[in-house]
mmCIF file of N, CA and C in Angstrom:
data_model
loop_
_atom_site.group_PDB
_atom_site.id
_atom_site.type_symbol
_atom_site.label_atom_id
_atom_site.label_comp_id
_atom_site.label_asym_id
_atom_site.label_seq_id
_atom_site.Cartn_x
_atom_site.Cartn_y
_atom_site.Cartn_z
ATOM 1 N N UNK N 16 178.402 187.842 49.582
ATOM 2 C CA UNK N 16 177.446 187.789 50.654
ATOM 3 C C UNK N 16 178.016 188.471 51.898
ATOM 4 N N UNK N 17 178.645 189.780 51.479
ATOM 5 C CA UNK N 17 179.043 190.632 52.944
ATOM 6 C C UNK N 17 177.961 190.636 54.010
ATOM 7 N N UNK N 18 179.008 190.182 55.683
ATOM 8 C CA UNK N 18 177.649 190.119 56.951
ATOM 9 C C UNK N 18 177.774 191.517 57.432
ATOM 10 N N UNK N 19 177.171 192.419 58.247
ATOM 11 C CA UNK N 19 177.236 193.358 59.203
ATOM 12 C C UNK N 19 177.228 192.698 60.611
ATOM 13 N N UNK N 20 177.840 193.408 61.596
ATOM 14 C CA UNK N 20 177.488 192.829 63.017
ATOM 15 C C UNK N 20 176.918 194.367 63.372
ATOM 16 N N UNK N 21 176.056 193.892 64.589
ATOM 17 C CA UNK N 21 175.225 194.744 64.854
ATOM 18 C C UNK N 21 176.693 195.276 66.194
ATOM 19 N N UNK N 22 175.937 196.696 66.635
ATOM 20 C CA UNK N 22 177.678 197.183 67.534
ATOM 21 C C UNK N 22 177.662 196.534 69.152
ATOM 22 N N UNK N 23 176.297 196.198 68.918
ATOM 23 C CA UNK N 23 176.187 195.998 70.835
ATOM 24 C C UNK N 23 176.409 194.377 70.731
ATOM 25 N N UNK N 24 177.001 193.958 69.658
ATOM 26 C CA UNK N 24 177.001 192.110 70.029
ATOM 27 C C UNK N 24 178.239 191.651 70.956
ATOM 28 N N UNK N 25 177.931 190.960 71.776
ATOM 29 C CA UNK N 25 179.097 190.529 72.696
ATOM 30 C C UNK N 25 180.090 190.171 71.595
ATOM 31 N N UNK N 26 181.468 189.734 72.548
ATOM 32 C CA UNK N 26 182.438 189.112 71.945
ATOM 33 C C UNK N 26 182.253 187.650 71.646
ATOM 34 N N UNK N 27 181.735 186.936 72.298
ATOM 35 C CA UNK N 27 181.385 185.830 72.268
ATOM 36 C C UNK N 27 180.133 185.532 73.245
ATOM 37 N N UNK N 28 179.772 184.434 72.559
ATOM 38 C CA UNK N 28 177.556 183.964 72.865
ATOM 39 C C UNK N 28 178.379 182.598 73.130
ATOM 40 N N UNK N 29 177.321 182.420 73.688
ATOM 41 C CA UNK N 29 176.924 180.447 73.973
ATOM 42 C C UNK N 29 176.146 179.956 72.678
ATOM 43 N N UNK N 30 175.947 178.864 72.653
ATOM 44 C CA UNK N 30 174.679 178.389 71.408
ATOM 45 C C UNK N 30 173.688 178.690 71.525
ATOM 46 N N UNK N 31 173.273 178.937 72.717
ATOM 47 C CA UNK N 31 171.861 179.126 72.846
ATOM 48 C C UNK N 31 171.737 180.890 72.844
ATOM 49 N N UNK N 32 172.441 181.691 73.224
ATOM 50 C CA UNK N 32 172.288 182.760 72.904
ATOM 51 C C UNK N 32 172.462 183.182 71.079
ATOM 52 N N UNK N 33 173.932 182.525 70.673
ATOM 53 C CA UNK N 33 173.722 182.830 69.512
ATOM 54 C C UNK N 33 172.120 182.276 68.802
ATOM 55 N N UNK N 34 171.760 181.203 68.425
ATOM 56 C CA UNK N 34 170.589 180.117 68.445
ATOM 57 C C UNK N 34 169.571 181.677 68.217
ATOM 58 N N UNK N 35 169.505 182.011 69.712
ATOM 59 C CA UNK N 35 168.568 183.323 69.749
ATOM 60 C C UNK N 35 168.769 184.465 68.988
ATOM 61 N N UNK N 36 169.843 184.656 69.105
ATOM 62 C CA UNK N 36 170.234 186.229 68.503
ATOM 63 C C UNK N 36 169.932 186.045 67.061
ATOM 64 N N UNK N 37 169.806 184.607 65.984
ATOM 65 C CA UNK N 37 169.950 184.717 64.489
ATOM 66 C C UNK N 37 168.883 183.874 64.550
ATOM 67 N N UNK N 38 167.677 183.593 65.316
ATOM 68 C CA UNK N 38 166.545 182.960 65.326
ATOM 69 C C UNK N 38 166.458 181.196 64.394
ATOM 70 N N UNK N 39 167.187 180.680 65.064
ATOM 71 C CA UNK N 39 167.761 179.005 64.657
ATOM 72 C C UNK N 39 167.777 178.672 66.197
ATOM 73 N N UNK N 40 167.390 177.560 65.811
ATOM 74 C CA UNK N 40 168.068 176.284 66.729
ATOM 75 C C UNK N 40 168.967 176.055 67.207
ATOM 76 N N UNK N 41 168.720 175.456 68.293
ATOM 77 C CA UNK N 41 170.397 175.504 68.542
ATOM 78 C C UNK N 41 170.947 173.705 68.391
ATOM 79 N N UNK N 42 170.165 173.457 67.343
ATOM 80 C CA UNK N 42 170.536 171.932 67.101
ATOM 81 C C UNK N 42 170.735 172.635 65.359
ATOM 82 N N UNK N 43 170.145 173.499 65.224
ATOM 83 C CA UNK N 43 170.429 173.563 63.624
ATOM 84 C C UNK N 43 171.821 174.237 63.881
ATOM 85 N N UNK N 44 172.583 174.969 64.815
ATOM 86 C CA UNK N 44 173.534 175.667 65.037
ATOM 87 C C UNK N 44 174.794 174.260 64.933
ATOM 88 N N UNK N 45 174.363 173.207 66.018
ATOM 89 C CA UNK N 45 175.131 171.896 65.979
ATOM 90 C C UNK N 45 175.117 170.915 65.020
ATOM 91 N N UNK N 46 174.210 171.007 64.376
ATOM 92 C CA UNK N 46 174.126 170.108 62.768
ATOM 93 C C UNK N 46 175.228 170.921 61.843
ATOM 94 N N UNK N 47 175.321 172.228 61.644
ATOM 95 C CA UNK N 47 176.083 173.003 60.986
ATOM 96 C C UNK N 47 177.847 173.020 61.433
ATOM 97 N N UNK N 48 177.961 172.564 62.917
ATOM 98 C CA UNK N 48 179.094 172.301 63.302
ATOM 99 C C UNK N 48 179.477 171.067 63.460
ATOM 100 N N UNK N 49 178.722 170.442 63.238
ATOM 101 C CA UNK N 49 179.136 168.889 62.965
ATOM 102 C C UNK N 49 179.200 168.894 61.073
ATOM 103 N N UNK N 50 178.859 169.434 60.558
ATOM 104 C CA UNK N 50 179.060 169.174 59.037
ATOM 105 C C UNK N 50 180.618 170.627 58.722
ATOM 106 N N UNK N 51 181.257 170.519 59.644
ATOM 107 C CA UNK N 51 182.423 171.348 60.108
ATOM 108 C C UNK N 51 182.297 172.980 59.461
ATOM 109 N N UNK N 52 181.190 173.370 59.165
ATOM 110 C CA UNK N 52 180.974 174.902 58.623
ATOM 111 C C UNK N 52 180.997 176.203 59.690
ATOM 112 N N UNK N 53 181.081 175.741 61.024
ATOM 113 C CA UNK N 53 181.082 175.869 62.289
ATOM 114 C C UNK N 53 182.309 175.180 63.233
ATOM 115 N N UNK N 54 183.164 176.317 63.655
ATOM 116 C CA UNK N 54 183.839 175.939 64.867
ATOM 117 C C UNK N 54 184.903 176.040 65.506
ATOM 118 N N UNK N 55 183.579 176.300 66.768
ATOM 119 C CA UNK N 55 183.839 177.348 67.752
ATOM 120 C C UNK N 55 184.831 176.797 68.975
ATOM 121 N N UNK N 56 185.178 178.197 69.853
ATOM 122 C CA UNK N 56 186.202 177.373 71.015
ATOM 123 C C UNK N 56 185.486 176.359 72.068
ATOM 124 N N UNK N 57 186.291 175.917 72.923
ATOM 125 C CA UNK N 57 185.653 175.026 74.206
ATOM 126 C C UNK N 57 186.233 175.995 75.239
ATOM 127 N N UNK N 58 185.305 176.161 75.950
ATOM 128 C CA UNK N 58 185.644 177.116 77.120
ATOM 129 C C UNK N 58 185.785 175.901 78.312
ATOM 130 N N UNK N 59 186.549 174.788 78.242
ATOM 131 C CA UNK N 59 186.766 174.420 79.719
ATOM 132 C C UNK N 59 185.856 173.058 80.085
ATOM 133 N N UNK N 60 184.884 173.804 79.687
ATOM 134 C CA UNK N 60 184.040 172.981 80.604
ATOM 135 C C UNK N 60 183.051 172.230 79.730
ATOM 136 N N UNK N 61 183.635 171.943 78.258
ATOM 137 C CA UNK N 61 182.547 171.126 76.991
ATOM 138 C C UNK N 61 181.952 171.921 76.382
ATOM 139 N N UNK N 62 181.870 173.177 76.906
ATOM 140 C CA UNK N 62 180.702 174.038 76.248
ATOM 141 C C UNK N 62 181.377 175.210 74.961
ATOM 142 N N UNK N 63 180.569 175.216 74.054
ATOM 143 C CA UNK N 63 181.129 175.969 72.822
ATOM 144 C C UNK N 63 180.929 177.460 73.501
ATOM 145 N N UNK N 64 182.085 178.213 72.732
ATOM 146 C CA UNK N 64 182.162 179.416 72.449
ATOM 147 C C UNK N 64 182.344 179.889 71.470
ATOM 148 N N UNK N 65 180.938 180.894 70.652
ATOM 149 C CA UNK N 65 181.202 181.899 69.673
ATOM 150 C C UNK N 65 181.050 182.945 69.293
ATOM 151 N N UNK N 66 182.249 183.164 68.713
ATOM 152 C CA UNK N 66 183.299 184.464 68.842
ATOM 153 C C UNK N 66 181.926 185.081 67.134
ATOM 154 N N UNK N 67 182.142 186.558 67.295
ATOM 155 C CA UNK N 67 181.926 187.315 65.890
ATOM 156 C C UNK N 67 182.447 186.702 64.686
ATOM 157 N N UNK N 68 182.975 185.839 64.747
ATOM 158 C CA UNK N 68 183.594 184.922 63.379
ATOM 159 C C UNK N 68 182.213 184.100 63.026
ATOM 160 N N UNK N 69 182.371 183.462 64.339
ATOM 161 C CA UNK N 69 181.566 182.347 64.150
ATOM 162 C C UNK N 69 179.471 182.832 63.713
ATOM 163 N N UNK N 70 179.309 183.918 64.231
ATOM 164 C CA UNK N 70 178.378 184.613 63.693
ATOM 165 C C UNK N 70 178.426 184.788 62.307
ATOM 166 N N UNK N 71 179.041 185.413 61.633
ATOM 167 C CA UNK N 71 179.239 185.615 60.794
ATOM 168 C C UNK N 71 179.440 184.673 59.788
ATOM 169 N N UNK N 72 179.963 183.581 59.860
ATOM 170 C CA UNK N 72 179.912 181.828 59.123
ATOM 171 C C UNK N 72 178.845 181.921 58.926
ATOM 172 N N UNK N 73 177.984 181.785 60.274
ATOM 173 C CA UNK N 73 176.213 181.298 60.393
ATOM 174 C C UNK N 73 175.636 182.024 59.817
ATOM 175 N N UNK N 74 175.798 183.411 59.770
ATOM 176 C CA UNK N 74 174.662 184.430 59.167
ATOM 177 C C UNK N 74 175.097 183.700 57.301
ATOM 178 N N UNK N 75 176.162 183.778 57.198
ATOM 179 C CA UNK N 75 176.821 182.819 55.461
ATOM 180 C C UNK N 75 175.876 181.995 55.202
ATOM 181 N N UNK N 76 176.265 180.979 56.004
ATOM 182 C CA UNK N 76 175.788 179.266 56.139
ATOM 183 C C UNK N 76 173.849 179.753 55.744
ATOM 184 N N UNK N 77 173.481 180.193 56.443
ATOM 185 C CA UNK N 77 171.715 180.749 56.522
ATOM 186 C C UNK N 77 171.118 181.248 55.149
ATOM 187 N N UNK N 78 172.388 182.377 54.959
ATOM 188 C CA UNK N 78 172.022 183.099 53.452
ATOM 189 C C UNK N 78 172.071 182.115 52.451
ATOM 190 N N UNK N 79 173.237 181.281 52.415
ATOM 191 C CA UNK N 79 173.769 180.784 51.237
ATOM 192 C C UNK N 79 172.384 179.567 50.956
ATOM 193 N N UNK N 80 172.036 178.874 52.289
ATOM 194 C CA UNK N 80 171.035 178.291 52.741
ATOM 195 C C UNK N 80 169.697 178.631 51.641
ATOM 196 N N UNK N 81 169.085 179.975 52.295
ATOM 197 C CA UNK N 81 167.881 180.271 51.894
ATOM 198 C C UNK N 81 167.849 180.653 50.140
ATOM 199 N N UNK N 82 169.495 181.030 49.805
ATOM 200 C CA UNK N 82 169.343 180.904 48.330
ATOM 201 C C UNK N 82 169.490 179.538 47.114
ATOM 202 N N UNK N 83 169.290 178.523 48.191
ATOM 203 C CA UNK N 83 169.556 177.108 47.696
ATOM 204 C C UNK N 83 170.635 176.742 47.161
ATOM 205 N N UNK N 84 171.796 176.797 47.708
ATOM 206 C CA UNK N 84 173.120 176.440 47.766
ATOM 207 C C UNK N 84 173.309 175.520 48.477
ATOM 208 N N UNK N 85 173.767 174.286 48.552
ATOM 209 C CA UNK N 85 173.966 173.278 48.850
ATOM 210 C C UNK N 85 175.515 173.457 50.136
ATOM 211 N N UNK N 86 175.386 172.435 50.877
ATOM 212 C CA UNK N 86 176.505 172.779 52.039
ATOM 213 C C UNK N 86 177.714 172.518 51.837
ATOM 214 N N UNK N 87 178.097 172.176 50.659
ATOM 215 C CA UNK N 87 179.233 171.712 50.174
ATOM 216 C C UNK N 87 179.792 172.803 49.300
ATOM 217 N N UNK N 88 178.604 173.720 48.960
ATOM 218 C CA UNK N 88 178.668 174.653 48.223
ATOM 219 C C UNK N 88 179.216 176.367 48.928
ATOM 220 N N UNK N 89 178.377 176.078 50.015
ATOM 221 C CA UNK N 89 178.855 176.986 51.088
ATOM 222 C C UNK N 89 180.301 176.666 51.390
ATOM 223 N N UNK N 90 180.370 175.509 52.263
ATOM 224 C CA UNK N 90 181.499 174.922 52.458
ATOM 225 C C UNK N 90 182.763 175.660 51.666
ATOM 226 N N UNK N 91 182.964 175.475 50.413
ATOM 227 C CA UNK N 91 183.660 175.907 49.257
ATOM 228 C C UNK N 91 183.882 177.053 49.403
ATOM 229 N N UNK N 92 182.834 178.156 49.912
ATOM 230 C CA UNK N 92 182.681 179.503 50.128
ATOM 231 C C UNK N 92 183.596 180.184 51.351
ATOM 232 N N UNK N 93 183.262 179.260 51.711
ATOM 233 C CA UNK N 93 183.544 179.774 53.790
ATOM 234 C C UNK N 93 185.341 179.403 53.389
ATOM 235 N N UNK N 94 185.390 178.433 53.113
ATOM 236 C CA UNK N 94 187.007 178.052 52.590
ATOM 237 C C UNK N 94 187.944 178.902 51.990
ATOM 238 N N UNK N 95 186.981 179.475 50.678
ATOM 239 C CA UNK N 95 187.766 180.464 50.122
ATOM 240 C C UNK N 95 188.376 181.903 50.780
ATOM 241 N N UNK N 96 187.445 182.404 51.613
ATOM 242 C CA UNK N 96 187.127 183.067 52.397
ATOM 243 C C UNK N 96 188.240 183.043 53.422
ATOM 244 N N UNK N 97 188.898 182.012 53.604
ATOM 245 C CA UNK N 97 190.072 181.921 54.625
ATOM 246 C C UNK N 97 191.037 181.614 53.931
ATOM 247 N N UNK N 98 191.429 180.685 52.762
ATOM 248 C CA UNK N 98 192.591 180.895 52.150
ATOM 249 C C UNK N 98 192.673 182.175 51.466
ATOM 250 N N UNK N 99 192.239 182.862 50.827
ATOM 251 C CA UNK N 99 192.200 184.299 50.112
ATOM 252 C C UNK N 99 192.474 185.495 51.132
ATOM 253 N N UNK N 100 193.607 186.208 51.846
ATOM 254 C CA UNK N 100 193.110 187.122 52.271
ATOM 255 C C UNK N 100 192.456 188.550 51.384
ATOM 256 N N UNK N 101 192.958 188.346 50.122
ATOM 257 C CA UNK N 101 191.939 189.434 49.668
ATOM 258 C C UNK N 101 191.119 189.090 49.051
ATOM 259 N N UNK N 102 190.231 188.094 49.435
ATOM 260 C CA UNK N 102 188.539 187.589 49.162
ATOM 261 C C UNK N 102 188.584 187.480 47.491
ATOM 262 N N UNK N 103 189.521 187.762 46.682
ATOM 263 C CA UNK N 103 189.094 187.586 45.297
ATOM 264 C C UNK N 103 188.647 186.833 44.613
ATOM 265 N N UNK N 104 189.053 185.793 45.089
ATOM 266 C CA UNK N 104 188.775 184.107 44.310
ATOM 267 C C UNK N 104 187.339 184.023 45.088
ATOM 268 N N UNK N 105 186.920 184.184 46.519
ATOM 269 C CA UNK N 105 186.051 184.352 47.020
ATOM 270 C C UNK N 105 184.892 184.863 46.460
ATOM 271 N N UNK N 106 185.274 185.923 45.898
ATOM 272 C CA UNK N 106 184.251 187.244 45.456
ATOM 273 C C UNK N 106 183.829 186.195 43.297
ATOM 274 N N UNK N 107 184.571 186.126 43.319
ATOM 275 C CA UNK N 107 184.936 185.562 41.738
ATOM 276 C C UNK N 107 184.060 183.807 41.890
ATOM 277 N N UNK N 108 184.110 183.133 42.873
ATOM 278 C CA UNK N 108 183.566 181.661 42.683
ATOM 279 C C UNK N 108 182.344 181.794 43.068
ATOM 280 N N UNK N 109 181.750 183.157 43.870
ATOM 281 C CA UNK N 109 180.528 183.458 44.944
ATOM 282 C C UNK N 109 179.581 184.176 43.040
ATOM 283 N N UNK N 110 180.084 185.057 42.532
ATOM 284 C CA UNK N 110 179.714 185.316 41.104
ATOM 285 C C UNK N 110 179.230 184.404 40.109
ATOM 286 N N UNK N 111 180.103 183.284 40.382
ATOM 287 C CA UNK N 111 179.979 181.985 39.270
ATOM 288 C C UNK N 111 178.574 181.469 39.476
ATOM 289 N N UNK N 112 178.775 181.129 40.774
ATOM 290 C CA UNK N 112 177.707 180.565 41.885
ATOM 291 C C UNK N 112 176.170 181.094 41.566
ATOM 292 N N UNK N 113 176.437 182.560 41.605
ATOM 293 C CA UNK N 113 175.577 183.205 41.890
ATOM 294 C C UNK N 113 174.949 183.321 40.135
ATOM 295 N N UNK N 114 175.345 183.111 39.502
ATOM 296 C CA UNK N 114 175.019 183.244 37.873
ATOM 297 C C UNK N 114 174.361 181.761 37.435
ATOM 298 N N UNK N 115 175.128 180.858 38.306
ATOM 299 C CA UNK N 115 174.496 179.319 37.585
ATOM 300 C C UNK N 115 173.139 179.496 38.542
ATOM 301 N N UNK N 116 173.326 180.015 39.907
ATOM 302 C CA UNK N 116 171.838 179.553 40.794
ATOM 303 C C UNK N 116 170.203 180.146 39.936
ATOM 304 N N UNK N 117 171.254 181.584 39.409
ATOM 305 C CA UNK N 117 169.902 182.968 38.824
ATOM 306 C C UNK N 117 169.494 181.648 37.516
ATOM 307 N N UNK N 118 170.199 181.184 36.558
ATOM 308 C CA UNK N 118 170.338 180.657 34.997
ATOM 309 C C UNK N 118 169.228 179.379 35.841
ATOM 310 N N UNK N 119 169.515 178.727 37.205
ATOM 311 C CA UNK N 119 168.332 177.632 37.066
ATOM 312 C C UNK N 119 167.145 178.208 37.822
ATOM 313 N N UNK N 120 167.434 179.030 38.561
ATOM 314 C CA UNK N 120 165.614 179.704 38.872
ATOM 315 C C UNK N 120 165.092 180.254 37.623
ATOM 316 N N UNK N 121 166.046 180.648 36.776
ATOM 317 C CA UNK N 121 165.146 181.439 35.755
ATOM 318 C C UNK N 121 164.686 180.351 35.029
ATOM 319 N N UNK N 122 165.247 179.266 34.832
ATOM 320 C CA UNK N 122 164.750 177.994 33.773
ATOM 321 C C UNK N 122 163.384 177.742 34.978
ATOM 322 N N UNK N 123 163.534 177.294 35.813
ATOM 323 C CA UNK N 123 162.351 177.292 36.632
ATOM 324 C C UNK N 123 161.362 177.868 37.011
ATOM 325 N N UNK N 124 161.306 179.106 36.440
ATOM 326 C CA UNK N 124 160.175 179.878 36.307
ATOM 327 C C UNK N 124 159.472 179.878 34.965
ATOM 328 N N UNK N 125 160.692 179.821 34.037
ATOM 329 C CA UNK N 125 159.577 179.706 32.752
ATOM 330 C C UNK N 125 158.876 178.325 32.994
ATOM 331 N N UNK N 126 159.909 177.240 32.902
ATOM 332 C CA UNK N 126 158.775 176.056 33.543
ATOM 333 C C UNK N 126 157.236 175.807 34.385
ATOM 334 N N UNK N 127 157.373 177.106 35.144
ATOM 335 C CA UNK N 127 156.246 177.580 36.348
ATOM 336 C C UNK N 127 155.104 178.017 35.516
ATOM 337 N N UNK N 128 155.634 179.087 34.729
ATOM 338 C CA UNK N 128 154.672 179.967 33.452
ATOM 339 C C UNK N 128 154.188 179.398 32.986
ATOM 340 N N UNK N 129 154.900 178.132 32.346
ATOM 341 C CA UNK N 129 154.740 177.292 31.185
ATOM 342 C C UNK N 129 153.400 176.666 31.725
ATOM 343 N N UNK N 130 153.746 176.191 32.827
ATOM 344 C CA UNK N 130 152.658 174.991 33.712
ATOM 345 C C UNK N 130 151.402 175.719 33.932
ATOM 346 N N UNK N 131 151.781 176.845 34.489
ATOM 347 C CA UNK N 131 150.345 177.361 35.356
ATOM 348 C C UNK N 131 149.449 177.945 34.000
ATOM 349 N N UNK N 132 150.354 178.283 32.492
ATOM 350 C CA UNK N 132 149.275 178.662 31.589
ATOM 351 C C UNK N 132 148.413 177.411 30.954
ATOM 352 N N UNK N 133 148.824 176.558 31.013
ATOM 353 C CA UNK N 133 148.032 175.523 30.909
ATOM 354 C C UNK N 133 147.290 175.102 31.925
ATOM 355 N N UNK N 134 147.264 174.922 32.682
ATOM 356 C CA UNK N 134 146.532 174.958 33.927
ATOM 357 C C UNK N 134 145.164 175.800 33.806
ATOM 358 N N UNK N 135 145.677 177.240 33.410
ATOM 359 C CA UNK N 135 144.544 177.969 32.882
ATOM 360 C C UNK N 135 143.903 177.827 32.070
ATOM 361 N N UNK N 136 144.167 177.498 31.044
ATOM 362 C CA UNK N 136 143.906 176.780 29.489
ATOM 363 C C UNK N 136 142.545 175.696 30.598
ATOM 364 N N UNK N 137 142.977 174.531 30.787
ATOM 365 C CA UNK N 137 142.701 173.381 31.096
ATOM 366 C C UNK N 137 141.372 173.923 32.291
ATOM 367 N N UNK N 138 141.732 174.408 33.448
ATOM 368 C CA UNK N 138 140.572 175.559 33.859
ATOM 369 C C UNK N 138 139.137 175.990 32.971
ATOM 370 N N UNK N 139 139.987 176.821 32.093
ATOM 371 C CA UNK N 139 138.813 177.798 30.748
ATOM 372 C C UNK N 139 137.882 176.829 30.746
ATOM 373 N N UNK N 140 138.748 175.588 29.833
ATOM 374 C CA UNK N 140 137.858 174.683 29.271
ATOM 375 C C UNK N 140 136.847 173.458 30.474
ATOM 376 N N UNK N 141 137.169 173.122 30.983
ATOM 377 C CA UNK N 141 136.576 172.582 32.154
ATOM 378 C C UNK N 141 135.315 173.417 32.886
ATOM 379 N N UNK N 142 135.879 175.071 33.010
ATOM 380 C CA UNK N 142 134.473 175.870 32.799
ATOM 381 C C UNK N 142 133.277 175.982 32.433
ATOM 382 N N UNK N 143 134.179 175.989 30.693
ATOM 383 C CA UNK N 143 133.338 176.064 30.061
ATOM 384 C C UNK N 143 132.386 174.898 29.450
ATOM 385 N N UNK N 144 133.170 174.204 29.710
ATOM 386 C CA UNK N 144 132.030 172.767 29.606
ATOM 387 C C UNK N 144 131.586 172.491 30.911
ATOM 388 N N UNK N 145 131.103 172.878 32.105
ATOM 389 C CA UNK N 145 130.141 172.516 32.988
ATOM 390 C C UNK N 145 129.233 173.574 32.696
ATOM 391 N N UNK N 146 129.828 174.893 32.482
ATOM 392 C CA UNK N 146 128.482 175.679 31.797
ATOM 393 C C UNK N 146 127.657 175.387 30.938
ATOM 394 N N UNK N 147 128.587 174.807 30.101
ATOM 395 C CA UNK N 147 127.219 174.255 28.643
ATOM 396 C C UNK N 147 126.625 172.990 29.426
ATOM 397 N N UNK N 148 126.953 172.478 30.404
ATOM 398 C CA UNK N 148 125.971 171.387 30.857
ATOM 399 C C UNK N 148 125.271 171.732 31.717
ATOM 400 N N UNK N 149 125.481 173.122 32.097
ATOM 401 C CA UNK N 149 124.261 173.473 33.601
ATOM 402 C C UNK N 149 123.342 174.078 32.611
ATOM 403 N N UNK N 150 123.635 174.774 31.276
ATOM 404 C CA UNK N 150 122.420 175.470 29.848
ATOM 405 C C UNK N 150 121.640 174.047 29.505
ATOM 406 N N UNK N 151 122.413 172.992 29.477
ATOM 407 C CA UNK N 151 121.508 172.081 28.496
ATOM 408 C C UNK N 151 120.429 171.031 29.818
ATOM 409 N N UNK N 152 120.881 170.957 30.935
ATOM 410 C CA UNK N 152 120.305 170.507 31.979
ATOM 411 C C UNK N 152 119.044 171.853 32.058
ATOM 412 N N UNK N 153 119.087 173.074 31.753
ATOM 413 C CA UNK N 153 118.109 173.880 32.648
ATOM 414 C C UNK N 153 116.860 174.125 31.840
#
């Protein structure tokens, strides 16, 4: 799940700028740093600072998110990611990951197929028997 940074991004955002810049919350930004997948410096005065790292977690945390990976799962990710400096085990557990997630959407789609052709089935016939009762009513 390689991130890009865009070239004009500061060095470091507040929450609420980052929040803005990756279109989240900035309570979904603090839920994510309280479940420690996130975290950033204290500049002094209580208030977080984050650095292009910490972007880059979040843009993770979001993806890994929207592909239904669990935060423990990420977690695992973001981890590897810092013990590995050459990402291999990273790149190699993110593969595994990525093969069991495809193996249960795909079971879940035939399931989907499975359902909605019966559905149709069940449709046809429901059709077709109010038709033969609007012929024998007319």
């Amino acid at each position: 799940m390689p991130v890009t940074m865009p070239s004009t991004m500061p060095s470091t955002m507040t929450v609420n700028e980052l929040a803005e810049d990756l279109g989240v919350t900035a309570r979904a930004i603090r839920f994510y740093e309280s479940k420690g997948l996130l975290s950033p410096a204290r500049d002094g005065h209580n208030g977080r600072v984050f650095t292009r790292r910490d972007r880059a977690r979040l843009l993770l945390v979001l993806r890994g998110k929207r592909l239904g990976f669990t935060l423990d799962e990420i977690r695992e990710y973001l981890d590897l990611y810092d013990a590995d400096p050459t990402q291999r085990a990273q790149v190699e557990d993110l593969l595994r990951k990525l093969r069991a997630r495809r193996a249960g959407l795909e079971q879940q789609r035939a399931a989907l197929e499975e359902t909605l052709a019966e559905l149709d089935d069940i449709q046809a016939q429901a059709e077709a028997a109010l038709a033969a009762m609007m012929e024998s009513t007319a």
